[in-house]
PDB file of C-alpha atoms in Angstrom:
ATOM      1  CA  MET A   1       0.091   0.107   0.111  1.00  0.00           C
ATOM      2  CA  SER A   2       1.387   3.649  -0.869  1.00  0.00           C
ATOM      3  CA  SER A   3       2.026   5.758   1.461  1.00  0.00           C
ATOM      4  CA  THR A   4      -0.328   8.613   0.273  1.00  0.00           C
ATOM      5  CA  LEU A   5      -3.038   5.715   0.279  1.00  0.00           C
ATOM      6  CA  LEU A   6      -2.603   4.913   3.771  1.00  0.00           C
ATOM      7  CA  LEU A   7      -2.776   8.425   4.625  1.00  0.00           C
ATOM      8  CA  LEU A   8      -6.014   9.288   2.695  1.00  0.00           C
ATOM      9  CA  ARG A   9      -7.458   6.337   4.877  1.00  0.00           C
ATOM     10  CA  VAL A  10      -6.299   7.820   7.906  1.00  0.00           C
ATOM     11  CA  VAL A  11      -7.913  11.514   7.374  1.00  0.00           C
ATOM     12  CA  VAL A  12     -10.963   9.970   6.145  1.00  0.00           C
ATOM     13  CA  GLY A  13     -11.172   7.945   9.180  1.00  0.00           C
ATOM     14  CA  LEU A  14     -10.554  10.381  11.760  1.00  0.00           C
ATOM     15  CA  TYR A  15     -12.576  13.116  10.282  1.00  0.00           C
ATOM     16  CA  VAL A  16     -15.717  10.749  10.162  1.00  0.00           C
ATOM     17  CA  LEU A  17     -14.871  10.031  13.962  1.00  0.00           C
ATOM     18  CA  ALA A  18     -14.639  13.455  14.657  1.00  0.00           C
ATOM     19  CA  ALA A  19     -17.961  14.276  13.143  1.00  0.00           C
ATOM     20  CA  GLY A  20     -19.608  11.412  14.738  1.00  0.00           C
ATOM     21  CA  SER A  21     -18.136  12.576  18.114  1.00  0.00           C
ATOM     22  CA  ALA A  22     -19.481  15.903  17.379  1.00  0.00           C
ATOM     23  CA  PHE A  23     -22.897  15.137  16.794  1.00  0.00           C
ATOM     24  CA  ALA A  24     -22.610  12.544  19.817  1.00  0.00           C
ATOM     25  CA  ALA A  25     -21.792  14.998  22.326  1.00  0.00           C
ATOM     26  CA  THR A  26     -24.746  17.947  21.106  1.00  0.00           C
ATOM     27  CA  VAL A  27     -27.237  15.315  21.174  1.00  0.00           C
ATOM     28  CA  LEU A  28     -26.361  13.456  24.257  1.00  0.00           C
ATOM     29  CA  ARG A  29     -25.856  17.109  25.289  1.00  0.00           C
ATOM     30  CA  ILE A  30     -22.627  16.498  27.146  1.00  0.00           C
ATOM     31  CA  ARG A  31     -21.993  19.776  28.726  1.00  0.00           C
ATOM     32  CA  LYS A  32     -18.178  19.541  30.322  1.00  0.00           C
ATOM     33  CA  PRO A  33     -15.413  20.335  27.589  1.00  0.00           C
ATOM     34  CA  PHE A  34     -15.496  17.305  25.163  1.00  0.00           C
ATOM     35  CA  LEU A  35     -11.911  17.084  24.268  1.00  0.00           C
ATOM     36  CA  TRP A  36     -12.411  14.120  21.731  1.00  0.00           C
ATOM     37  CA  THR A  37     -14.082  16.015  18.532  1.00  0.00           C
ATOM     38  CA  PRO A  38     -10.734  18.577  17.955  1.00  0.00           C
ATOM     39  CA  LEU A  39      -8.167  16.295  19.036  1.00  0.00           C
ATOM     40  CA  LEU A  40      -9.702  13.550  16.470  1.00  0.00           C
ATOM     41  CA  ALA A  41      -9.686  16.503  13.725  1.00  0.00           C
ATOM     42  CA  LEU A  42      -6.296  17.582  14.422  1.00  0.00           C
ATOM     43  CA  GLY A  43      -5.234  13.936  13.780  1.00  0.00           C
ATOM     44  CA  GLY A  44      -6.883  14.138  10.305  1.00  0.00           C
ATOM     45  CA  LEU A  45      -5.506  17.355   9.719  1.00  0.00           C
ATOM     46  CA  VAL A  46      -2.187  16.461  10.586  1.00  0.00           C
ATOM     47  CA  ALA A  47      -2.633  13.744   8.439  1.00  0.00           C
ATOM     48  CA  HIS A  48      -3.947  15.627   5.611  1.00  0.00           C
ATOM     49  CA  VAL A  49      -1.019  17.910   5.597  1.00  0.00           C
ATOM     50  CA  ALA A  50       1.216  14.958   5.455  1.00  0.00           C
ATOM     51  CA  TYR A  51      -0.801  13.927   2.296  1.00  0.00           C
ATOM     52  CA  LEU A  52      -0.472  17.349   0.722  1.00  0.00           C
ATOM     53  CA  GLY A  53       2.935  17.492   1.537  1.00  0.00           C
ATOM     54  CA  ILE A  54       4.134  14.777  -0.174  1.00  0.00           C
ATOM     55  CA  GLU A  55       1.914  15.540  -2.714  1.00  0.00           C
ATOM     56  CA  GLY A  56       3.875  18.595  -2.978  1.00  0.00           C
ATOM     57  CA  ILE A  57       7.085  17.179  -3.126  1.00  0.00           C
ATOM     58  CA  ARG A  58       5.982  14.700  -6.041  1.00  0.00           C
ATOM     59  CA  VAL A  59       4.503  17.559  -8.343  1.00  0.00           C
ATOM     60  CA  GLY A  60       6.954  20.360  -7.204  1.00  0.00           C
ATOM     61  CA  GLY A  61       4.542  23.004  -6.122  1.00  0.00           C
ATOM     62  CA  LEU A  62       1.367  23.433  -4.023  1.00  0.00           C
ATOM     63  CA  PRO A  63      -0.561  20.342  -5.145  1.00  0.00           C
ATOM     64  CA  VAL A  64      -3.551  21.897  -6.660  1.00  0.00           C
ATOM     65  CA  ARG A  65      -3.528  20.189 -10.127  1.00  0.00           C
ATOM     66  CA  ASP A  66      -7.283  20.693 -10.376  1.00  0.00           C
ATOM     67  CA  TYR A  67     -10.356  21.252  -8.973  1.00  0.00           C
ATOM     68  CA  ARG A  68     -10.330  18.127  -6.717  1.00  0.00           C
ATOM     69  CA  ASP A  69      -6.999  19.151  -5.240  1.00  0.00           C
ATOM     70  CA  VAL A  70      -8.349  22.575  -4.468  1.00  0.00           C
ATOM     71  CA  LEU A  71     -11.152  21.164  -2.527  1.00  0.00           C
ATOM     72  CA  SER A  72      -8.717  18.737  -0.898  1.00  0.00           C
ATOM     73  CA  LEU A  73      -6.771  21.838   0.251  1.00  0.00           C
ATOM     74  CA  LEU A  74     -10.568  23.740   1.263  1.00  0.00           C
ATOM     75  CA  CYS A  75     -11.057  21.078   3.367  1.00  0.00           C
ATOM     76  CA  ALA A  76      -8.032  20.913   5.384  1.00  0.00           C
ATOM     77  CA  ALA A  77      -8.245  24.824   5.567  1.00  0.00           C
ATOM     78  CA  VAL A  78     -11.798  24.376   7.119  1.00  0.00           C
ATOM     79  CA  VAL A  79     -10.768  22.012   9.873  1.00  0.00           C
ATOM     80  CA  LEU A  80      -7.773  24.413  10.622  1.00  0.00           C
ATOM     81  CA  VAL A  81     -10.159  27.421  10.938  1.00  0.00           C
ATOM     82  CA  TYR A  82     -12.370  25.132  13.287  1.00  0.00           C
ATOM     83  CA  LEU A  83      -9.475  23.680  15.381  1.00  0.00           C
ATOM     84  CA  VAL A  84      -8.492  27.458  15.785  1.00  0.00           C
ATOM     85  CA  SER A  85     -11.890  28.839  16.347  1.00  0.00           C
ATOM     86  CA  PHE A  86     -12.520  25.928  18.935  1.00  0.00           C
ATOM     87  CA  VAL A  87      -9.600  26.810  20.993  1.00  0.00           C
ATOM     88  CA  ARG A  88     -10.673  30.779  20.737  1.00  0.00           C
ATOM     89  CA  THR A  89     -14.175  30.415  21.892  1.00  0.00           C
ATOM     90  CA  ARG A  90     -14.687  26.822  23.292  1.00  0.00           C
ATOM     91  CA  LEU A  91     -17.765  26.227  21.301  1.00  0.00           C
ATOM     92  CA  GLU A  92     -18.059  22.410  20.852  1.00  0.00           C
ATOM     93  CA  VAL A  93     -20.904  23.107  18.394  1.00  0.00           C
ATOM     94  CA  LEU A  94     -18.684  24.613  15.906  1.00  0.00           C
ATOM     95  CA  GLY A  95     -18.070  20.673  15.032  1.00  0.00           C
ATOM     96  CA  VAL A  96     -21.567  19.655  14.313  1.00  0.00           C
ATOM     97  CA  VAL A  97     -21.304  22.408  11.321  1.00  0.00           C
ATOM     98  CA  PHE A  98     -17.554  22.512   9.996  1.00  0.00           C
ATOM     99  CA  LEU A  99     -16.836  18.527  10.243  1.00  0.00           C
ATOM    100  CA  PRO A 100     -19.815  17.256   8.096  1.00  0.00           C
ATOM    101  CA  LEU A 101     -19.519  19.885   5.542  1.00  0.00           C
ATOM    102  CA  VAL A 102     -15.659  18.922   5.087  1.00  0.00           C
ATOM    103  CA  LEU A 103     -17.321  15.250   4.701  1.00  0.00           C
ATOM    104  CA  ILE A 104     -19.382  15.880   2.428  1.00  0.00           C
ATOM    105  CA  LEU A 105     -16.953  18.158   0.403  1.00  0.00           C
ATOM    106  CA  ILE A 106     -14.494  15.045   0.218  1.00  0.00           C
ATOM    107  CA  PHE A 107     -16.869  12.572  -0.955  1.00  0.00           C
ATOM    108  CA  ILE A 108     -18.895  14.609  -3.438  1.00  0.00           C
ATOM    109  CA  SER A 109     -15.563  16.188  -5.224  1.00  0.00           C
ATOM    110  CA  ASN A 110     -14.591  12.550  -6.067  1.00  0.00           C
ATOM    111  CA  PHE A 111     -11.317  13.354  -4.747  1.00  0.00           C
ATOM    112  CA  LEU A 112     -10.432  10.061  -2.988  1.00  0.00           C
ATOM    113  CA  PRO A 113      -9.164   7.253  -5.002  1.00  0.00           C
ATOM    114  CA  ASN A 114     -11.570   4.585  -5.478  1.00  0.00           C
ATOM    115  CA  ASP A 115      -9.510   2.264  -3.335  1.00  0.00           C
ATOM    116  CA  VAL A 116      -9.242   4.586  -0.317  1.00  0.00           C
ATOM    117  CA  LEU A 117     -12.249   2.735   1.150  1.00  0.00           C
ATOM    118  CA  PRO A 118     -12.221  -0.463  -0.144  1.00  0.00           C
ATOM    119  CA  VAL A 119     -15.422  -2.828   0.155  1.00  0.00           C
ATOM    120  CA  SER A 120     -15.528  -6.315  -0.745  1.00  0.00           C
ATOM    121  CA  ARG A 121     -18.289  -7.608  -3.518  1.00  0.00           C
ATOM    122  CA  ASP A 122     -19.074  -9.937  -0.580  1.00  0.00           C
ATOM    123  CA  PHE A 123     -20.282  -6.716   1.784  1.00  0.00           C
ATOM    124  CA  GLU A 124     -22.161  -5.006  -1.182  1.00  0.00           C
ATOM    125  CA  GLN A 125     -26.027  -5.620  -0.334  1.00  0.00           C
ATOM    126  CA  VAL A 126     -24.383  -5.652   3.368  1.00  0.00           C
ATOM    127  CA  LEU A 127     -23.654  -1.686   2.625  1.00  0.00           C
ATOM    128  CA  MET A 128     -26.460  -0.901   0.734  1.00  0.00           C
ATOM    129  CA  THR A 129     -28.576  -2.307   3.281  1.00  0.00           C
ATOM    130  CA  PHE A 130     -27.265  -0.215   6.052  1.00  0.00           C
ATOM    131  CA  HIS A 131     -27.244   2.807   3.366  1.00  0.00           C
ATOM    132  CA  ILE A 132     -31.042   2.219   3.033  1.00  0.00           C
ATOM    133  CA  CYS A 133     -31.706   1.633   6.725  1.00  0.00           C
ATOM    134  CA  ILE A 134     -30.070   4.967   7.660  1.00  0.00           C
ATOM    135  CA  ALA A 135     -31.807   7.068   5.090  1.00  0.00           C
ATOM    136  CA  VAL A 136     -35.269   5.500   6.191  1.00  0.00           C
ATOM    137  CA  LEU A 137     -34.481   6.545   9.820  1.00  0.00           C
ATOM    138  CA  GLY A 138     -33.111   9.699   8.565  1.00  0.00           C
ATOM    139  CA  ALA A 139     -36.343  10.449   6.781  1.00  0.00           C
ATOM    140  CA  ALA A 140     -38.333   9.329   9.341  1.00  0.00           C
ATOM    141  CA  ALA A 141     -36.304  11.706  11.831  1.00  0.00           C
ATOM    142  CA  LEU A 142     -36.842  14.729   9.521  1.00  0.00           C
ATOM    143  CA  CYS A 143     -40.474  13.935   8.757  1.00  0.00           C
ATOM    144  CA  LEU A 144     -41.216  14.203  12.535  1.00  0.00           C
ATOM    145  CA  THR A 145     -38.788  17.609  11.946  1.00  0.00           C
ATOM    146  CA  PHE A 146     -41.577  18.743   8.713  1.00  0.00           C
ATOM    147  CA  ALA A 147     -44.587  17.863  10.945  1.00  0.00           C
ATOM    148  CA  ALA A 148     -43.559  20.254  13.689  1.00  0.00           C
ATOM    149  CA  SER A 149     -42.915  23.061  11.383  1.00  0.00           C
ATOM    150  CA  VAL A 150     -46.162  22.400   9.850  1.00  0.00           C
ATOM    151  CA  LEU A 151     -48.033  22.890  13.243  1.00  0.00           C
ATOM    152  CA  TYR A 152     -45.754  25.624  14.420  1.00  0.00           C
ATOM    153  CA  LEU A 153     -46.828  27.534  11.281  1.00  0.00           C
ATOM    154  CA  VAL A 154     -50.708  26.353  11.607  1.00  0.00           C
ATOM    155  CA  GLN A 155     -50.414  27.355  15.325  1.00  0.00           C
ATOM    156  CA  GLU A 156     -48.738  30.647  14.709  1.00  0.00           C
ATOM    157  CA  ARG A 157     -51.309  31.899  12.338  1.00  0.00           C
ATOM    158  CA  GLY A 158     -54.016  30.939  14.462  1.00  0.00           C
ATOM    159  CA  LEU A 159     -52.546  33.245  17.456  1.00  0.00           C
ATOM    160  CA  LYS A 160     -51.678  36.199  14.735  1.00  0.00           C
ATOM    161  CA  GLU A 161     -55.472  35.727  14.326  1.00  0.00           C
ATOM    162  CA  LYS A 162     -56.438  35.453  17.774  1.00  0.00           C
ATOM    163  CA  ARG A 163     -58.087  32.203  16.459  1.00  0.00           C
ATOM    164  CA  PRO A 164     -56.605  29.400  17.726  1.00  0.00           C
ATOM    165  CA  VAL A 165     -56.647  26.003  15.446  1.00  0.00           C
ATOM    166  CA  ARG A 166     -57.794  22.962  16.636  1.00  0.00           C
ATOM    167  CA  PHE A 167     -58.078  19.430  14.955  1.00  0.00           C
ATOM    168  CA  GLY A 168     -60.610  17.826  17.614  1.00  0.00           C
ATOM    169  CA  VAL A 169     -57.424  18.168  19.742  1.00  0.00           C
ATOM    170  CA  LYS A 170     -55.228  21.279  21.114  1.00  0.00           C
ATOM    171  CA  LEU A 171     -52.238  22.143  19.094  1.00  0.00           C
ATOM    172  CA  PRO A 172     -49.422  21.717  20.857  1.00  0.00           C
ATOM    173  CA  SER A 173     -47.452  25.419  21.943  1.00  0.00           C
ATOM    174  CA  LEU A 174     -45.290  27.055  19.673  1.00  0.00           C
ATOM    175  CA  GLU A 175     -42.379  26.619  22.303  1.00  0.00           C
ATOM    176  CA  LYS A 176     -43.000  22.982  21.682  1.00  0.00           C
ATOM    177  CA  CYS A 177     -43.052  23.069  18.419  1.00  0.00           C
ATOM    178  CA  ASP A 178     -40.003  24.589  18.311  1.00  0.00           C
ATOM    179  CA  SER A 179     -38.457  22.274  20.502  1.00  0.00           C
ATOM    180  CA  ILE A 180     -39.352  19.077  18.975  1.00  0.00           C
ATOM    181  CA  GLY A 181     -38.254  20.174  15.293  1.00  0.00           C
ATOM    182  CA  LYS A 182     -34.961  21.047  16.984  1.00  0.00           C
ATOM    183  CA  LEU A 183     -34.570  17.734  18.495  1.00  0.00           C
ATOM    184  CA  SER A 184     -35.629  15.717  15.392  1.00  0.00           C
ATOM    185  CA  LEU A 185     -33.291  17.875  12.939  1.00  0.00           C
ATOM    186  CA  MET A 186     -30.445  16.777  15.175  1.00  0.00           C
ATOM    187  CA  TRP A 187     -30.624  13.180  14.896  1.00  0.00           C
ATOM    188  CA  GLY A 188     -32.436  13.532  11.270  1.00  0.00           C
ATOM    189  CA  PHE A 189     -28.999  15.804   9.876  1.00  0.00           C
ATOM    190  CA  PRO A 190     -26.329  13.279  10.998  1.00  0.00           C
ATOM    191  CA  LEU A 191     -28.143  10.365   9.939  1.00  0.00           C
ATOM    192  CA  LEU A 192     -28.558  12.242   6.188  1.00  0.00           C
ATOM    193  CA  THR A 193     -24.924  13.016   6.409  1.00  0.00           C
ATOM    194  CA  LEU A 194     -24.017   9.241   7.095  1.00  0.00           C
ATOM    195  CA  THR A 195     -26.688   7.997   4.236  1.00  0.00           C
ATOM    196  CA  ILE A 196     -24.754  10.673   2.063  1.00  0.00           C
ATOM    197  CA  VAL A 197     -21.120   9.210   3.010  1.00  0.00           C
ATOM    198  CA  THR A 198     -22.120   5.720   2.783  1.00  0.00           C
ATOM    199  CA  GLY A 199     -23.843   6.082  -0.543  1.00  0.00           C
ATOM    200  CA  GLY A 200     -20.712   7.354  -1.726  1.00  0.00           C
ATOM    201  CA  ILE A 201     -18.644   4.933  -0.699  1.00  0.00           C
ATOM    202  CA  TRP A 202     -21.353   2.302  -2.273  1.00  0.00           C
ATOM    203  CA  SER A 203     -21.047   4.196  -5.778  1.00  0.00           C
ATOM    204  CA  ALA A 204     -16.984   4.479  -5.654  1.00  0.00           C
ATOM    205  CA  ASN A 205     -16.707   0.577  -5.222  1.00  0.00           C
ATOM    206  CA  PHE A 206     -19.605  -0.244  -7.490  1.00  0.00           C
ATOM    207  CA  ARG A 207     -20.173   2.443  -9.961  1.00  0.00           C
ATOM    208  CA  SER A 208     -16.508   3.684  -9.949  1.00  0.00           C
ATOM    209  CA  ARG A 209     -17.022   7.234  -8.967  1.00  0.00           C
ATOM    210  CA  TYR A 210     -18.188   8.692  -5.434  1.00  0.00           C
ATOM    211  CA  TRP A 211     -20.473  10.957  -6.634  1.00  0.00           C
ATOM    212  CA  LEU A 212     -22.175  10.740 -10.080  1.00  0.00           C
ATOM    213  CA  TRP A 213     -24.007  14.154  -9.889  1.00  0.00           C
ATOM    214  CA  GLU A 214     -26.940  13.012 -10.740  1.00  0.00           C
ATOM    215  CA  GLY A 215     -30.511  14.102 -10.300  1.00  0.00           C
ATOM    216  CA  LYS A 216     -31.522  12.357  -7.726  1.00  0.00           C
ATOM    217  CA  GLU A 217     -28.645  12.799  -5.759  1.00  0.00           C
ATOM    218  CA  THR A 218     -28.172  16.339  -6.254  1.00  0.00           C
ATOM    219  CA  PHE A 219     -31.958  16.769  -4.520  1.00  0.00           C
ATOM    220  CA  ALA A 220     -30.274  14.806  -1.233  1.00  0.00           C
ATOM    221  CA  LEU A 221     -27.429  17.486  -1.616  1.00  0.00           C
ATOM    222  CA  LEU A 222     -29.966  19.906  -1.816  1.00  0.00           C
ATOM    223  CA  ALA A 223     -31.853  18.658   1.161  1.00  0.00           C
ATOM    224  CA  TRP A 224     -28.909  18.500   2.912  1.00  0.00           C
ATOM    225  CA  MET A 225     -27.689  21.811   2.084  1.00  0.00           C
ATOM    226  CA  ILE A 226     -30.774  23.930   3.397  1.00  0.00           C
ATOM    227  CA  LEU A 227     -30.957  21.124   6.323  1.00  0.00           C
ATOM    228  CA  GLY A 228     -26.898  22.481   7.337  1.00  0.00           C
ATOM    229  CA  VAL A 229     -27.957  26.085   7.017  1.00  0.00           C
ATOM    230  CA  ILE A 230     -30.556  25.589   9.510  1.00  0.00           C
ATOM    231  CA  ILE A 231     -28.605  23.983  11.786  1.00  0.00           C
ATOM    232  CA  THR A 232     -25.632  26.505  11.654  1.00  0.00           C
ATOM    233  CA  ALA A 233     -28.410  29.782  12.510  1.00  0.00           C
ATOM    234  CA  ARG A 234     -30.190  27.602  14.799  1.00  0.00           C
ATOM    235  CA  LEU A 235     -26.805  26.790  16.755  1.00  0.00           C
ATOM    236  CA  LEU A 236     -24.928  30.098  15.895  1.00  0.00           C
ATOM    237  CA  ARG A 237     -27.320  32.684  15.589  1.00  0.00           C
ATOM    238  CA  GLY A 238     -30.334  31.537  17.694  1.00  0.00           C
ATOM    239  CA  TRP A 239     -33.054  31.156  14.429  1.00  0.00           C
ATOM    240  CA  ARG A 240     -36.085  29.857  15.133  1.00  0.00           C
ATOM    241  CA  GLY A 241     -39.994  30.290  14.501  1.00  0.00           C
ATOM    242  CA  LYS A 242     -41.207  31.035  10.707  1.00  0.00           C
ATOM    243  CA  LYS A 243     -37.846  31.085   8.951  1.00  0.00           C
ATOM    244  CA  VAL A 244     -36.486  27.670  10.166  1.00  0.00           C
ATOM    245  CA  ALA A 245     -40.045  26.183   9.569  1.00  0.00           C
ATOM    246  CA  TYR A 246     -40.690  27.391   6.037  1.00  0.00           C
ATOM    247  CA  LEU A 247     -36.823  26.375   5.582  1.00  0.00           C
ATOM    248  CA  THR A 248     -37.297  22.776   6.967  1.00  0.00           C
ATOM    249  CA  ILE A 249     -40.503  22.453   4.548  1.00  0.00           C
ATOM    250  CA  VAL A 250     -38.393  23.185   1.638  1.00  0.00           C
ATOM    251  CA  ALA A 251     -35.733  20.713   2.734  1.00  0.00           C
ATOM    252  CA  PHE A 252     -38.120  17.775   3.374  1.00  0.00           C
ATOM    253  CA  ALA A 253     -39.749  18.263  -0.267  1.00  0.00           C
ATOM    254  CA  ALA A 254     -36.110  17.919  -1.659  1.00  0.00           C
ATOM    255  CA  LEU A 255     -35.618  14.740   0.381  1.00  0.00           C
ATOM    256  CA  ILE A 256     -38.843  13.254  -0.467  1.00  0.00           C
ATOM    257  CA  LEU A 257     -37.965  13.944  -4.194  1.00  0.00           C
ATOM    258  CA  ARG A 258     -35.437  12.229  -3.792  1.00  0.00           C
ATOM    259  CA  MET A 259     -36.707   9.187  -2.035  1.00  0.00           C
ATOM    260  CA  ILE A 260     -39.165   8.670  -4.682  1.00  0.00           C
ATOM    261  CA  GLY A 261     -36.591   8.864  -7.638  1.00  0.00           C
ATOM    262  CA  VAL A 262     -37.084  12.561  -8.975  1.00  0.00           C
ATOM    263  CA  ALA A 263     -34.542  13.319 -11.216  1.00  0.00           C
ATOM    264  CA  LEU A 264     -33.574  17.154 -11.570  1.00  0.00           C
TER     265      LEU A 264
END
C-alpha cells in the first residue's frame, strides 16, 4: 500500500470519527468540555497536511492540479479554521457545523481514489442495506421535523388571528413545536450526512465514482445543504420560528423528491 493511500485512509477515518463525536456530544448534551472532537480533527488534519506535503514534493509545488485538489486543500483549511475557532471560543457546536461540511466536500468532489475505502463485493448488499436503513431512519426523523414545522406555522397563524386552530385536539404550543423540530433535526441531519457518505462509498466501489451528480443525488445534497444552514443558524444565530419552519419544509420536500426518485 502506498504512503499516500494510507494517509488518505487515516484522514477520512479521523474526520468521520470527529464528525460523529461532535454530533454525539451535541445530541447527548454533554456539558463538560468534550475534547475528543478537536483531537480527532487535529489527527485528521496532521495526516491531511502530511498527504499534501508528499503530493507537493511529488509535483514540485503546491498540489493543486485540478478542482479536486483545490477542494482537498479547502477541506484542510476548513478543519484548521474549526480548530483555531474552538481554541479561541470553546464552542463545541462548531464541530457540528464544520466537520460534516468537510466530509461532504470530500465525498462529492470525487477527490478520493476509489481504493481509499475498499469494500469487498461480498459486502455490497450489506453496505447497501445499511445505507437504506439509515436513509429511512433519517427521513423518519426529518418527517417529524417537517410535521413540527407545519404545526408551528398553523399554530402561529391561529394565534396571530386570535383564533386558535383545533383539529379535535389542542395543538402543541409554539415552544413545543420548535423544541420537537430542533431535537428531531439534530437526529435527522447526522443520519442524512451518514447516508450521503455511505452512498458515496458504495458508489465508488461498485459504480467507479463517489458522486455521480445525478439529479436524484443532487436533491439529497440540496436537502442536506438547506438543513445544514438551518442547524448553523439555529446553533450560532439562535434562529427559530417561521423562517426555520419554511426552510425545513423546503428541505423535506427536496428529500422526498429524492426518496421517490425524481431527477432534476
